PDB file of C-alpha atoms and ligand atoms in Angstrom:
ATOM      1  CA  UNK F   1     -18.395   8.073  57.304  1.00  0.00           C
ATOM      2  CA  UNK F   2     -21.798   8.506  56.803  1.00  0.00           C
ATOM      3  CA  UNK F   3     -21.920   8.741  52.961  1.00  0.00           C
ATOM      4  CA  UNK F   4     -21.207   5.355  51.746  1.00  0.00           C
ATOM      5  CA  UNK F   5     -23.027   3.437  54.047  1.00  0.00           C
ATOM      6  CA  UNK F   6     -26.783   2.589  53.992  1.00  0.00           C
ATOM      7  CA  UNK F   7     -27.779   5.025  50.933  1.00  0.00           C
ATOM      8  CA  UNK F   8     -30.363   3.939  48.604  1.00  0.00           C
ATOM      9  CA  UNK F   9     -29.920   1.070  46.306  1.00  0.00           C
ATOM     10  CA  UNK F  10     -30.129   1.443  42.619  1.00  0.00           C
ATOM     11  CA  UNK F  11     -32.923  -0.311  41.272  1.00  0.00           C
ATOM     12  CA  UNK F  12     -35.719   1.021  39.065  1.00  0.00           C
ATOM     13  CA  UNK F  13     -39.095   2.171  39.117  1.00  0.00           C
ATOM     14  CA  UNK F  14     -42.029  -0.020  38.050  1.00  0.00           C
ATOM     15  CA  UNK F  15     -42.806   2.603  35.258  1.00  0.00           C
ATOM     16  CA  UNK F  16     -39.498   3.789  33.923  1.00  0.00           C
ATOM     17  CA  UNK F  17     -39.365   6.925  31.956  1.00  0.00           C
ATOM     18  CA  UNK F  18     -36.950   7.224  28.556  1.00  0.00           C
ATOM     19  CA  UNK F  19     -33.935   8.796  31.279  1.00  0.00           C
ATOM     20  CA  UNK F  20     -34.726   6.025  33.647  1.00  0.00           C
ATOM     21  CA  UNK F  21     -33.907   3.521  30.583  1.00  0.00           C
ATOM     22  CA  UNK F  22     -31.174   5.049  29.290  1.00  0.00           C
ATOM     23  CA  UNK F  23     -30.039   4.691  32.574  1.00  0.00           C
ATOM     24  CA  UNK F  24     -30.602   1.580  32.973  1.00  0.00           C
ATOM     25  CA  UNK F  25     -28.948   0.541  29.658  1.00  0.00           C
ATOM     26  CA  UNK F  26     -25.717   1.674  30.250  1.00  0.00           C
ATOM     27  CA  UNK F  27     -23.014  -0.531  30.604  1.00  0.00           C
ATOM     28  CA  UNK F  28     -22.880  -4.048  30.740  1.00  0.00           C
ATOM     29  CA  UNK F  29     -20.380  -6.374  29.802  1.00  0.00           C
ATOM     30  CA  UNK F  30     -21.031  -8.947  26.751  1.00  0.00           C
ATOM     31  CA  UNK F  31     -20.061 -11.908  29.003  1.00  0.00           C
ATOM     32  CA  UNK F  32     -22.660 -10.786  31.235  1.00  0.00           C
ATOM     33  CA  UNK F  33     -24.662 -10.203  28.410  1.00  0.00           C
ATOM     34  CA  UNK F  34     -23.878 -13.779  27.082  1.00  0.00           C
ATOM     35  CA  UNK F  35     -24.570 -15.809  30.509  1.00  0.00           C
ATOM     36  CA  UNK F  36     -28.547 -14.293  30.400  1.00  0.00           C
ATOM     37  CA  UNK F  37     -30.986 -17.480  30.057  1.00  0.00           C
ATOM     38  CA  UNK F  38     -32.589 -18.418  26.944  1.00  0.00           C
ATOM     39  CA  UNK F  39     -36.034 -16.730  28.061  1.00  0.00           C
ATOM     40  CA  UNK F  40     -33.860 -13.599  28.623  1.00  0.00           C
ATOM     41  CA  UNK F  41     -32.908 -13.380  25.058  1.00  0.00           C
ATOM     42  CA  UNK F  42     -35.792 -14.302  23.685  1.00  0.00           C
ATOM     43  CA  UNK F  43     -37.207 -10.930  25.273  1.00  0.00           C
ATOM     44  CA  UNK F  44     -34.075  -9.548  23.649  1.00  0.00           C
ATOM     45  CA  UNK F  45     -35.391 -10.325  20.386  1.00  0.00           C
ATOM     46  CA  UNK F  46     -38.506  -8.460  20.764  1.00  0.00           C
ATOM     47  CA  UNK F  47     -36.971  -5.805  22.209  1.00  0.00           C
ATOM     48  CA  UNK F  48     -34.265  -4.612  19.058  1.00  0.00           C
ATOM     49  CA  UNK F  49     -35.789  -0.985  19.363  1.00  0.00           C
ATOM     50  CA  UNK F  50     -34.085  -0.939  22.708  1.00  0.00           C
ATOM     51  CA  UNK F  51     -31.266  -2.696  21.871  1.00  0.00           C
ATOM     52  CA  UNK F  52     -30.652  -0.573  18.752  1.00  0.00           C
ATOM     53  CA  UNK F  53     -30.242   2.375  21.371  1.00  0.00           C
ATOM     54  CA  UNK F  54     -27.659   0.616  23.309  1.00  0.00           C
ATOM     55  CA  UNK F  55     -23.803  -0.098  22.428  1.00  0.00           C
ATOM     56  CA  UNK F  56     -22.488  -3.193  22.173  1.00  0.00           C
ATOM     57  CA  UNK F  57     -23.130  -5.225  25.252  1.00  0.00           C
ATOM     58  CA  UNK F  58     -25.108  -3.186  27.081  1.00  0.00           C
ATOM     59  CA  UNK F  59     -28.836  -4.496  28.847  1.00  0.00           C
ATOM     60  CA  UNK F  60     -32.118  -3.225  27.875  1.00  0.00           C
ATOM     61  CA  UNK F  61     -34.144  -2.467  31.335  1.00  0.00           C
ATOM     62  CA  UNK F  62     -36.494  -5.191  30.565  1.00  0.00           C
ATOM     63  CA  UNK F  63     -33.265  -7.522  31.447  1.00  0.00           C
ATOM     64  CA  UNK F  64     -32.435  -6.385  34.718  1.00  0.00           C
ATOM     65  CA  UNK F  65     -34.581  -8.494  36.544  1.00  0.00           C
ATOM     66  CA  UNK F  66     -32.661 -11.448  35.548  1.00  0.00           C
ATOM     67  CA  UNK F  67     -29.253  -9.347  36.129  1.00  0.00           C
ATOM     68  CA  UNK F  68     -30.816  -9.716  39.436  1.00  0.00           C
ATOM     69  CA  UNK F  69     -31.711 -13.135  39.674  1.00  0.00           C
ATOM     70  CA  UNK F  70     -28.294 -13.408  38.070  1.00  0.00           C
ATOM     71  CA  UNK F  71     -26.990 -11.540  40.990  1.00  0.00           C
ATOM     72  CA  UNK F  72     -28.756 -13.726  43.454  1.00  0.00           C
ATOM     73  CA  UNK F  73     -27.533 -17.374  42.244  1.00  0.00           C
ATOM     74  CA  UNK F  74     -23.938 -15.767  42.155  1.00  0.00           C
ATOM     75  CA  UNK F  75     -24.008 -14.903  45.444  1.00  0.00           C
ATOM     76  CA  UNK F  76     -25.445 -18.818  46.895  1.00  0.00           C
ATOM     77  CA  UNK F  77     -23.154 -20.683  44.366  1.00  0.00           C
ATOM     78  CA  UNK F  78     -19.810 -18.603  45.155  1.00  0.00           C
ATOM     79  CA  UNK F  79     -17.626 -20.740  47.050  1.00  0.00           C
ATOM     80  CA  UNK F  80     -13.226 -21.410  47.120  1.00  0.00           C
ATOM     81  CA  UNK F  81     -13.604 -23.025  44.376  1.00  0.00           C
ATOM     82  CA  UNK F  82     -14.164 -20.715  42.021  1.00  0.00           C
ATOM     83  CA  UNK F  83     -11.511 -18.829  41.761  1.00  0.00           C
ATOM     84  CA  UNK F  84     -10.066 -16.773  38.981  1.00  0.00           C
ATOM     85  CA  UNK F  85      -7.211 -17.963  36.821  1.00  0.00           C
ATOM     86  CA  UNK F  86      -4.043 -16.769  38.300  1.00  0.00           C
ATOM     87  CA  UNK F  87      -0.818 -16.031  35.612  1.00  0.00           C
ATOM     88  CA  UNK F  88       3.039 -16.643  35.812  1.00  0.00           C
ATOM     89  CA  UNK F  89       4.688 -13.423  37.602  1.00  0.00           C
ATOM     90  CA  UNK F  90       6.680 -13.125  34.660  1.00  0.00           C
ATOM     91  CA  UNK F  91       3.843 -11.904  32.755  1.00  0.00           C
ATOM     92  CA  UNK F  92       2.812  -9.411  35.189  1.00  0.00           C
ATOM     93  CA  UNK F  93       2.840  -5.736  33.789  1.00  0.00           C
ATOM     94  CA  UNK F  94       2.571  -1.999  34.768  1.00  0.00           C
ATOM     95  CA  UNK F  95      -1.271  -1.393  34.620  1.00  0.00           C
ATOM     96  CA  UNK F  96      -2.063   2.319  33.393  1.00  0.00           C
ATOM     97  CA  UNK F  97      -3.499   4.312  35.748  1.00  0.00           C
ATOM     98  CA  UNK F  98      -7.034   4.112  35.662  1.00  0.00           C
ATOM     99  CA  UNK F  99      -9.291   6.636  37.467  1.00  0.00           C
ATOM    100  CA  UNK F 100      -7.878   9.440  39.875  1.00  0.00           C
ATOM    101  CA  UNK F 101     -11.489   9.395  41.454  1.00  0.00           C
ATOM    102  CA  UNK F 102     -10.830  10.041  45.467  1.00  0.00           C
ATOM    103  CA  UNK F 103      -7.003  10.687  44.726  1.00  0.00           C
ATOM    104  CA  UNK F 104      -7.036  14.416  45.733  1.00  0.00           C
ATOM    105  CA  UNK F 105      -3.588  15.969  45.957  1.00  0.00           C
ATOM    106  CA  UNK F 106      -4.121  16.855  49.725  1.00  0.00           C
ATOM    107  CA  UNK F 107      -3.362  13.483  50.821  1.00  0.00           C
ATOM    108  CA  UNK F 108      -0.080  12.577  53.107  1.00  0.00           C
ATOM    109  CA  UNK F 109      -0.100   8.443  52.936  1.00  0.00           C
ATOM    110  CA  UNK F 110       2.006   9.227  56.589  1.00  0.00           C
ATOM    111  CA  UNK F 111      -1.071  10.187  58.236  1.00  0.00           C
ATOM    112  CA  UNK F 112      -3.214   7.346  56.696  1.00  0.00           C
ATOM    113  CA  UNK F 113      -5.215   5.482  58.980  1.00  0.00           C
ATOM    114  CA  UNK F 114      -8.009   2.701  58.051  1.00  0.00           C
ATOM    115  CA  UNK F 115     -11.503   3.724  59.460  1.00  0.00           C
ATOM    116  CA  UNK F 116     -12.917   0.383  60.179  1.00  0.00           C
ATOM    117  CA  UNK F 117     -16.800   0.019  61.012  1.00  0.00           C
ATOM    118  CA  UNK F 118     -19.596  -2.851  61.583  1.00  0.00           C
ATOM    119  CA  UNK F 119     -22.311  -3.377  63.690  1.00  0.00           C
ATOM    120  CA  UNK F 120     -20.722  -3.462  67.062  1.00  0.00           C
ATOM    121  CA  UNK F 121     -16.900  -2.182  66.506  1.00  0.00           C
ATOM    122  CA  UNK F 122     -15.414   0.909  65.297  1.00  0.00           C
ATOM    123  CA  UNK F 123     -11.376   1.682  65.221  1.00  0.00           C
ATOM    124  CA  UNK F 124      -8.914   2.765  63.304  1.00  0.00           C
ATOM    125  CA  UNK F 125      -6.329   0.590  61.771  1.00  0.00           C
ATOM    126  CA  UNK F 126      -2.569   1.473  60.980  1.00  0.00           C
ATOM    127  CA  UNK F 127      -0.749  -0.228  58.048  1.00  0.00           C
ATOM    128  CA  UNK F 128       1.768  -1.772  59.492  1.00  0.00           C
ATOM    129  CA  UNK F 129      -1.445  -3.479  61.529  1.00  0.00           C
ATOM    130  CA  UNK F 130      -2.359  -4.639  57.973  1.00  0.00           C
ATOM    131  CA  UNK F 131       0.859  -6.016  56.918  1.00  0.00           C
ATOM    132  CA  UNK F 132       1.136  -7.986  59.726  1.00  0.00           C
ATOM    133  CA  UNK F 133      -1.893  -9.683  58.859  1.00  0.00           C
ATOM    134  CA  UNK F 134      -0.839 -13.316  57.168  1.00  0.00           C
ATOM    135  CA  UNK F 135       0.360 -12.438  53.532  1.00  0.00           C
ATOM    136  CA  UNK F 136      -1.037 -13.540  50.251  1.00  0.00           C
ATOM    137  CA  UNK F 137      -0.076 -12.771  46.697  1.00  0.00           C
ATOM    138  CA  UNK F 138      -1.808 -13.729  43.178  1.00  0.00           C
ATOM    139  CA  UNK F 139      -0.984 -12.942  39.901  1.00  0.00           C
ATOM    140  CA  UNK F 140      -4.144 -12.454  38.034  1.00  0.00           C
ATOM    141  CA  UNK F 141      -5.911  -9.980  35.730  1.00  0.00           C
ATOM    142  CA  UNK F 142      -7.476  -6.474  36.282  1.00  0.00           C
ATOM    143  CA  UNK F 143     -10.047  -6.002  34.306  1.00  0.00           C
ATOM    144  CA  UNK F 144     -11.463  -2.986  33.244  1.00  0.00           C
ATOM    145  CA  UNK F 145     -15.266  -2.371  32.531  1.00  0.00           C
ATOM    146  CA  UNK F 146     -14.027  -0.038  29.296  1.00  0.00           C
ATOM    147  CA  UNK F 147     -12.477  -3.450  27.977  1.00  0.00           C
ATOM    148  CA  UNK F 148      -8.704  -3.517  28.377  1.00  0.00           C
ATOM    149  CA  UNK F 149      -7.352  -6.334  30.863  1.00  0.00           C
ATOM    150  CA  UNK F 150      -3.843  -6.367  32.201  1.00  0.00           C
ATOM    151  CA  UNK F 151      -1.996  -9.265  34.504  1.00  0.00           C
ATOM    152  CA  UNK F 152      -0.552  -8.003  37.635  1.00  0.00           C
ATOM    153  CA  UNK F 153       1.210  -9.447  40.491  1.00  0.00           C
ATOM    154  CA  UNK F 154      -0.713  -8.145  43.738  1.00  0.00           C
ATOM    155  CA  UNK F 155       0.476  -8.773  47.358  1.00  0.00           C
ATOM    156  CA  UNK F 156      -1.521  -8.227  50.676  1.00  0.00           C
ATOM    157  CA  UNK F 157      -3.980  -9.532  53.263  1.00  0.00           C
ATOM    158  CA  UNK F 158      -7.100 -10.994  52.125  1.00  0.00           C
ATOM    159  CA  UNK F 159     -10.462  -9.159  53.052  1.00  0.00           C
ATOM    160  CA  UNK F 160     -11.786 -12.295  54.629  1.00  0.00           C
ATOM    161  CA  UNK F 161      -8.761 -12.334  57.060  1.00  0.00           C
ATOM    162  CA  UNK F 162      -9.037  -8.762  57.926  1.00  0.00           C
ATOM    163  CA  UNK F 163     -12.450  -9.173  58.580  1.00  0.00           C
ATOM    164  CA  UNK F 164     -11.686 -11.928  60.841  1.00  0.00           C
ATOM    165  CA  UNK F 165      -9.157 -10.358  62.667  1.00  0.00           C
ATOM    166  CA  UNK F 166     -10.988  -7.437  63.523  1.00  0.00           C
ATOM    167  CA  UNK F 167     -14.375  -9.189  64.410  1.00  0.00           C
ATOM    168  CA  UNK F 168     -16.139  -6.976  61.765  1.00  0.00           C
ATOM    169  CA  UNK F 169     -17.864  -9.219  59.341  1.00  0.00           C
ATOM    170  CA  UNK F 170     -20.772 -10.405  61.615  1.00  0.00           C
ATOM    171  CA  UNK F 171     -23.003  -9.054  64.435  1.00  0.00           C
ATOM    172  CA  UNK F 172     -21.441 -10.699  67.502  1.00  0.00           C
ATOM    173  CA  UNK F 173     -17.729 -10.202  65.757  1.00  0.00           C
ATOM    174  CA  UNK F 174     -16.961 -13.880  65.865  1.00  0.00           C
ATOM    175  CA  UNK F 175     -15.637 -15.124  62.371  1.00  0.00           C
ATOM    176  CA  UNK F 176     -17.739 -14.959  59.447  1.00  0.00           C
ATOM    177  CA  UNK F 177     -18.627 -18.264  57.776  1.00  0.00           C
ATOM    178  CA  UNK F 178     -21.134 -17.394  55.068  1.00  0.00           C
ATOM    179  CA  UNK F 179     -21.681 -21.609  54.004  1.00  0.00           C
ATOM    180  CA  UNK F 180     -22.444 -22.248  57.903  1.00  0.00           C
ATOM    181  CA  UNK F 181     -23.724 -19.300  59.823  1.00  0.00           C
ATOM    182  CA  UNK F 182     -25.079 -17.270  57.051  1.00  0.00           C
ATOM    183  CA  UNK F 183     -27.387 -15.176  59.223  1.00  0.00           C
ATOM    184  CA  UNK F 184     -24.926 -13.769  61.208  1.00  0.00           C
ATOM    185  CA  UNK F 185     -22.774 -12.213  58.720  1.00  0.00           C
ATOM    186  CA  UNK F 186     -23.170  -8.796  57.499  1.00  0.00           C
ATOM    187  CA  UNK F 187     -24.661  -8.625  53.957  1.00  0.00           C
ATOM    188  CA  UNK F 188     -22.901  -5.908  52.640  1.00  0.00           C
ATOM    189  CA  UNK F 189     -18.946  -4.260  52.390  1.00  0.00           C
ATOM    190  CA  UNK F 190     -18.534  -0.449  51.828  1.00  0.00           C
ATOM    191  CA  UNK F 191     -15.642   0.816  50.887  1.00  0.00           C
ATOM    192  CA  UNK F 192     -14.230   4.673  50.630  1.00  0.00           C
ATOM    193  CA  UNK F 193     -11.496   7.312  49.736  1.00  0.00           C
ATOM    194  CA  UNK F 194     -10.425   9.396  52.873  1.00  0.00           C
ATOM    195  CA  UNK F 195     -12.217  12.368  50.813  1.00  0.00           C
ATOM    196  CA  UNK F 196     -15.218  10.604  50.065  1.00  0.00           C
ATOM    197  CA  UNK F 197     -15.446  11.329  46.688  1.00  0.00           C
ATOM    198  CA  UNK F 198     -14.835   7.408  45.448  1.00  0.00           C
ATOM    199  CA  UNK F 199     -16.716   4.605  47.259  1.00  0.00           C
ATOM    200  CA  UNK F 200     -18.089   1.049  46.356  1.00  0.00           C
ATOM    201  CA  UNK F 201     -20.068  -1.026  47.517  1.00  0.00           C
ATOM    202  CA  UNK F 202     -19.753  -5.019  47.747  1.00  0.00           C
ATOM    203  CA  UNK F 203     -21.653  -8.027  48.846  1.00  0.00           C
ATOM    204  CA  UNK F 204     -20.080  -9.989  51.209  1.00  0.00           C
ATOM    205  CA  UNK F 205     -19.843 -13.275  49.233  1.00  0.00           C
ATOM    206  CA  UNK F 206     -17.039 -11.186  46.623  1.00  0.00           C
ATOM    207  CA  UNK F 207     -15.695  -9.747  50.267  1.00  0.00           C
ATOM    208  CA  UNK F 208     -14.874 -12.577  51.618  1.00  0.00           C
ATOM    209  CA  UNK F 209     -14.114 -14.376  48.508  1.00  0.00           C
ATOM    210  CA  UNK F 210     -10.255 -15.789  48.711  1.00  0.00           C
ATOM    211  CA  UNK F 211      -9.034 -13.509  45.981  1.00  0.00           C
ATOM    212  CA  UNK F 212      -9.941 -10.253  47.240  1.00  0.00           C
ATOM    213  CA  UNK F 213      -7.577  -8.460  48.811  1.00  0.00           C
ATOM    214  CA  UNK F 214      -6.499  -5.331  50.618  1.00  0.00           C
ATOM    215  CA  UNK F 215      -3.386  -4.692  48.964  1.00  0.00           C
ATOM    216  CA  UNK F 216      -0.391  -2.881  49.766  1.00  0.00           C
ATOM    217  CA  UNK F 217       2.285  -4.073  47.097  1.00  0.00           C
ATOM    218  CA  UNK F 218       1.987  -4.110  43.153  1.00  0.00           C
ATOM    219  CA  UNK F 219       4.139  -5.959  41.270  1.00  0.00           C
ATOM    220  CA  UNK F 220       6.962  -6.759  43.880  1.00  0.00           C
ATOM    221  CA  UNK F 221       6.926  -2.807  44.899  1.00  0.00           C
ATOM    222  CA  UNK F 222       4.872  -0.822  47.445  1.00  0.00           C
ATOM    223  CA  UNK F 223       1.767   0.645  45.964  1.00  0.00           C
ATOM    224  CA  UNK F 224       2.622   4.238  44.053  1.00  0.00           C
ATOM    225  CA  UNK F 225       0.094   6.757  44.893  1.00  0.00           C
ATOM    226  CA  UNK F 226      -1.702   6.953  41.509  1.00  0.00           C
ATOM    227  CA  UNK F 227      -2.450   2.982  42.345  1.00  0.00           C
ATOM    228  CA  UNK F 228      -3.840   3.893  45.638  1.00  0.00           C
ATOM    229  CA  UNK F 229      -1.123   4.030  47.978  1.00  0.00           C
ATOM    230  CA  UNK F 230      -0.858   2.874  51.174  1.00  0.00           C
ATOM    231  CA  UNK F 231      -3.864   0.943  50.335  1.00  0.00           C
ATOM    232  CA  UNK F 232      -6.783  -0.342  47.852  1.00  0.00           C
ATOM    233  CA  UNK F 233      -8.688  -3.461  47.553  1.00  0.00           C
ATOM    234  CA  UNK F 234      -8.196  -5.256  44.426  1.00  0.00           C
ATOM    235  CA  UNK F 235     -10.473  -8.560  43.545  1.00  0.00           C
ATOM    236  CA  UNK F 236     -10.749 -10.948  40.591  1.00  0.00           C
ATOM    237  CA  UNK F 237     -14.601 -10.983  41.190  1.00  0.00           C
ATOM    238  CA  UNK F 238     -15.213  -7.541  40.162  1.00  0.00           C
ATOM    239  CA  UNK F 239     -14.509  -5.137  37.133  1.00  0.00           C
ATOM    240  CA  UNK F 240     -11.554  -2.802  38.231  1.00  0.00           C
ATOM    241  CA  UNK F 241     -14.395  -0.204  38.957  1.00  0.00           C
ATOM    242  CA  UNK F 242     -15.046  -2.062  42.261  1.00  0.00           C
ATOM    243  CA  UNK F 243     -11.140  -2.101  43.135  1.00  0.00           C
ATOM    244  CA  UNK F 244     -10.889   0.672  45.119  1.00  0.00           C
ATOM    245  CA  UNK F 245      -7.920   2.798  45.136  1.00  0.00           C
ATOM    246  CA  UNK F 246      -6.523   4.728  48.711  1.00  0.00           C
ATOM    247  CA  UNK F 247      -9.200   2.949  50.823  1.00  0.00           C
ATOM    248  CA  UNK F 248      -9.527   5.585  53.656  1.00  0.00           C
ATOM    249  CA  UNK F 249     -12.921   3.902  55.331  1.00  0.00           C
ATOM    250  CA  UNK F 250     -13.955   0.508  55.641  1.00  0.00           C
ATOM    251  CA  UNK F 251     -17.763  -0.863  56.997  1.00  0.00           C
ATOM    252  CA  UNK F 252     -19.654  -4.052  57.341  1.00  0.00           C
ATOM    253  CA  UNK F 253     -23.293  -3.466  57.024  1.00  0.00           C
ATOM    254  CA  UNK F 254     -26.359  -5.239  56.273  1.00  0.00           C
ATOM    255  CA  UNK F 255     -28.014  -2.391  54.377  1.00  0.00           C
ATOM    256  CA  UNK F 256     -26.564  -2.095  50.377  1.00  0.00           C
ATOM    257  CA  UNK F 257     -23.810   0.345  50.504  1.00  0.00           C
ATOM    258  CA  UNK F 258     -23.919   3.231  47.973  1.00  0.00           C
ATOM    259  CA  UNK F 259     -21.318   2.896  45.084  1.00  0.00           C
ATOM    260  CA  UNK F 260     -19.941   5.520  42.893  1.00  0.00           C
ATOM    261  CA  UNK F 261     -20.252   4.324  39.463  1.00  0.00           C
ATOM    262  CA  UNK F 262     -23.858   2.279  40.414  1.00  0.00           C
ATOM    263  CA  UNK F 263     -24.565   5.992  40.631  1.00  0.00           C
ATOM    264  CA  UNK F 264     -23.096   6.738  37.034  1.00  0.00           C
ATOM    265  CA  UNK F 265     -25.071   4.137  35.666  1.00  0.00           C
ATOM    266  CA  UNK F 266     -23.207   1.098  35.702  1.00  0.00           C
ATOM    267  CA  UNK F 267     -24.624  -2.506  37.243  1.00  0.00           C
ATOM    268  CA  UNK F 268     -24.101  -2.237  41.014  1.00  0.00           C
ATOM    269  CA  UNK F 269     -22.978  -6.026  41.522  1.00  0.00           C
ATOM    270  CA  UNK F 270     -20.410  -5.338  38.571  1.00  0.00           C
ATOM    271  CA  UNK F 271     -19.447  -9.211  38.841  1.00  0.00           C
ATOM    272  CA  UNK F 272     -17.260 -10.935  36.024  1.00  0.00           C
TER     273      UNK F 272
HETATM  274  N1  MTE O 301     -10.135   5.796  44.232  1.00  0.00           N
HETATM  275  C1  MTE O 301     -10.329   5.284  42.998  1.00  0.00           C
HETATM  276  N2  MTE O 301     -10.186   3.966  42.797  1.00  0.00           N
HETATM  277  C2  MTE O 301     -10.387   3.426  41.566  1.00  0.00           C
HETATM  278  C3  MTE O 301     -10.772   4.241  40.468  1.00  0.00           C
HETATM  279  C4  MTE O 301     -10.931   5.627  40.711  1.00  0.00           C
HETATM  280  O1  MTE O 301     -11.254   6.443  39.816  1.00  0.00           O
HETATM  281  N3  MTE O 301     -10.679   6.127  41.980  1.00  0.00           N
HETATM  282  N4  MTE O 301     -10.953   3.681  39.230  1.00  0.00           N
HETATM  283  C5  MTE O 301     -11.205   2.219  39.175  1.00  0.00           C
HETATM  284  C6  MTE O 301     -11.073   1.647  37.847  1.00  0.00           C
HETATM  285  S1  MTE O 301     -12.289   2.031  36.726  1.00  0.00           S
HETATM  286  C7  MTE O 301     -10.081   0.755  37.525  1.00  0.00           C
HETATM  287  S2  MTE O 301     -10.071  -0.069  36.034  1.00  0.00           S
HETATM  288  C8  MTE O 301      -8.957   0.494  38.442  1.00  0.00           C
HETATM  289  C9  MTE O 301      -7.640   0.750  37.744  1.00  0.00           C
HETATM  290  O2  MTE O 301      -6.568   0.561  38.628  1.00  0.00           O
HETATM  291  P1  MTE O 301      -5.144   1.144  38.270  1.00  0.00           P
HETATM  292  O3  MTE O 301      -5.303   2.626  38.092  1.00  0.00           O
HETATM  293  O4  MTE O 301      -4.241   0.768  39.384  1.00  0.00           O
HETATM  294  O5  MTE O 301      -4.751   0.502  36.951  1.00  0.00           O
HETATM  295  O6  MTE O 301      -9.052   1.297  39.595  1.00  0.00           O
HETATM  296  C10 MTE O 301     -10.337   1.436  40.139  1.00  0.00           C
HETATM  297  N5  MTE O 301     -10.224   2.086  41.418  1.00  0.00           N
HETATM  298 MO1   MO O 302     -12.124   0.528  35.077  1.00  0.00          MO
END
């Protein structure tokens, strides 16, 4: 698994050219949009040629330098307790299927095995390896960059327990504990199809954060293929672009892991 791991991060050149901006423009949500400091907007302001290019929402290049510093605070203030709002079951829904990226035809879920990778430890990991891992279900909402949301009743094992399990998420493979040993964990998670073709990067705080999961059930039901059967990681921290479907490859890395629609020209950190 070569591909997703260690490519080239996304950020842009000191001199952008008019590509580079439109680029750089794309997609961004108007929360994220909203939570920009007042110094941010104020360079808005000057900049309505720029934004008069964009749609609705989306961040003129001068802005993502403090997307980054945005980034950056995210990642030291995340912590257990804050976690998304989670919803009666009751309310949870069919979501449509979103994405068939990675989902090629070819695919028998039988043979499925998880790749798992990190500094030290490679092996492959069955799913009923997975399942016995300890159990945790939310109800919360998936939320789509293109602006739909839906509520949906998820079961499986958290990433952070996986991680733990396995002795992936740090160098020596002793348990990850970001607040406490923060040097020894692995700074980034990348995540793939068995093909290849769909893969996203994370950063370890929305890893290991208690609402992201590797999931094998969706509302009360295994996983149907179109939702990423056996397996997919789903997490309340992301838009649904970062919720993987058919997760084929897992690795722990400290170098930032390639992602599919970073490459498209979406914001690589993606957080809501
Ligand atoms: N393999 C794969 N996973 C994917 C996608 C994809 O195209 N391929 N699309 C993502 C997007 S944009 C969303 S919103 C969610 C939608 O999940 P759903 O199809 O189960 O509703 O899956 C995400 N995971
Ligand atoms: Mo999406």
């Amino acid at each position: 698994m070569s591909r997703p791991v260690g490519g080239p991060d996304d950020r842009q050149s000191a001199s952008p050219s008019d590509a580079d901006v439109d680029r750089a423009m794309r997609v961004r949500s108007r929360r994220d949009f909203l939570a920009l400091g007042g110094g941010a907007l104020a360079a808005l302001a000057g900049w309505k040629w720029l934004e008069s290019r964009s749609r609705i929402g989306d961040v003129p290049f001068p802005l993502r330098r403090t997307l980054e510093l945005n980034e950056r605070l995210a990642a030291r203030y995340f912590n257990d307790d804050r976690q998304a709002p989670t919803f009666a079951r009751a309310l949870a829904r069919e979501p449509r299927v979103n994405g068939t990226e990675g989902l090629s035809d070819d695919f028998d879920p039988r043979e499925w095995r998880l790749l798992a990778t990190s500094a030290r430890a490679r092996r492959t990991i069955t799913l009923q390896e997975i399942r016995a891992l300890p159990r945790f279900e939310m109800t919360t909402d998936l939320k789509c960059i293109e602006g739909w949301s839906v509520v949906v009743h998820w079961a499986g094992a958290r990433l952070r327990d996986f991680a733990a399990a396995y002795g992936l998420g740090t160098r020596d493979g002793s348990v990850p504990d970001i607040g406490r040993r923060p040097r020894d964990v692995l700074k980034y998670v990348s995540l793939a199809t068995p093909d290849g073709a769909y893969y996203v990067g994370l950063d370890v705080a929305s890893a290991m954060h208690p609402q992201t999961l590797l999931c094998y059930e969706m509302n009360g039901a295994p996983l149907t293929l179109p939702h990423g059967a056996p397996l997919r990681l789903v997490t309340t921290v992301k838009y649904g672009i970062k919720s993987i479907k058919r997760v084929g490859a897992i690795a722990f890395t400290d170098a930032r892991p390639r992602d599919y629609w970073a490459e498209h020209g979406y914001d690589w950190y993606a957080g809501l």
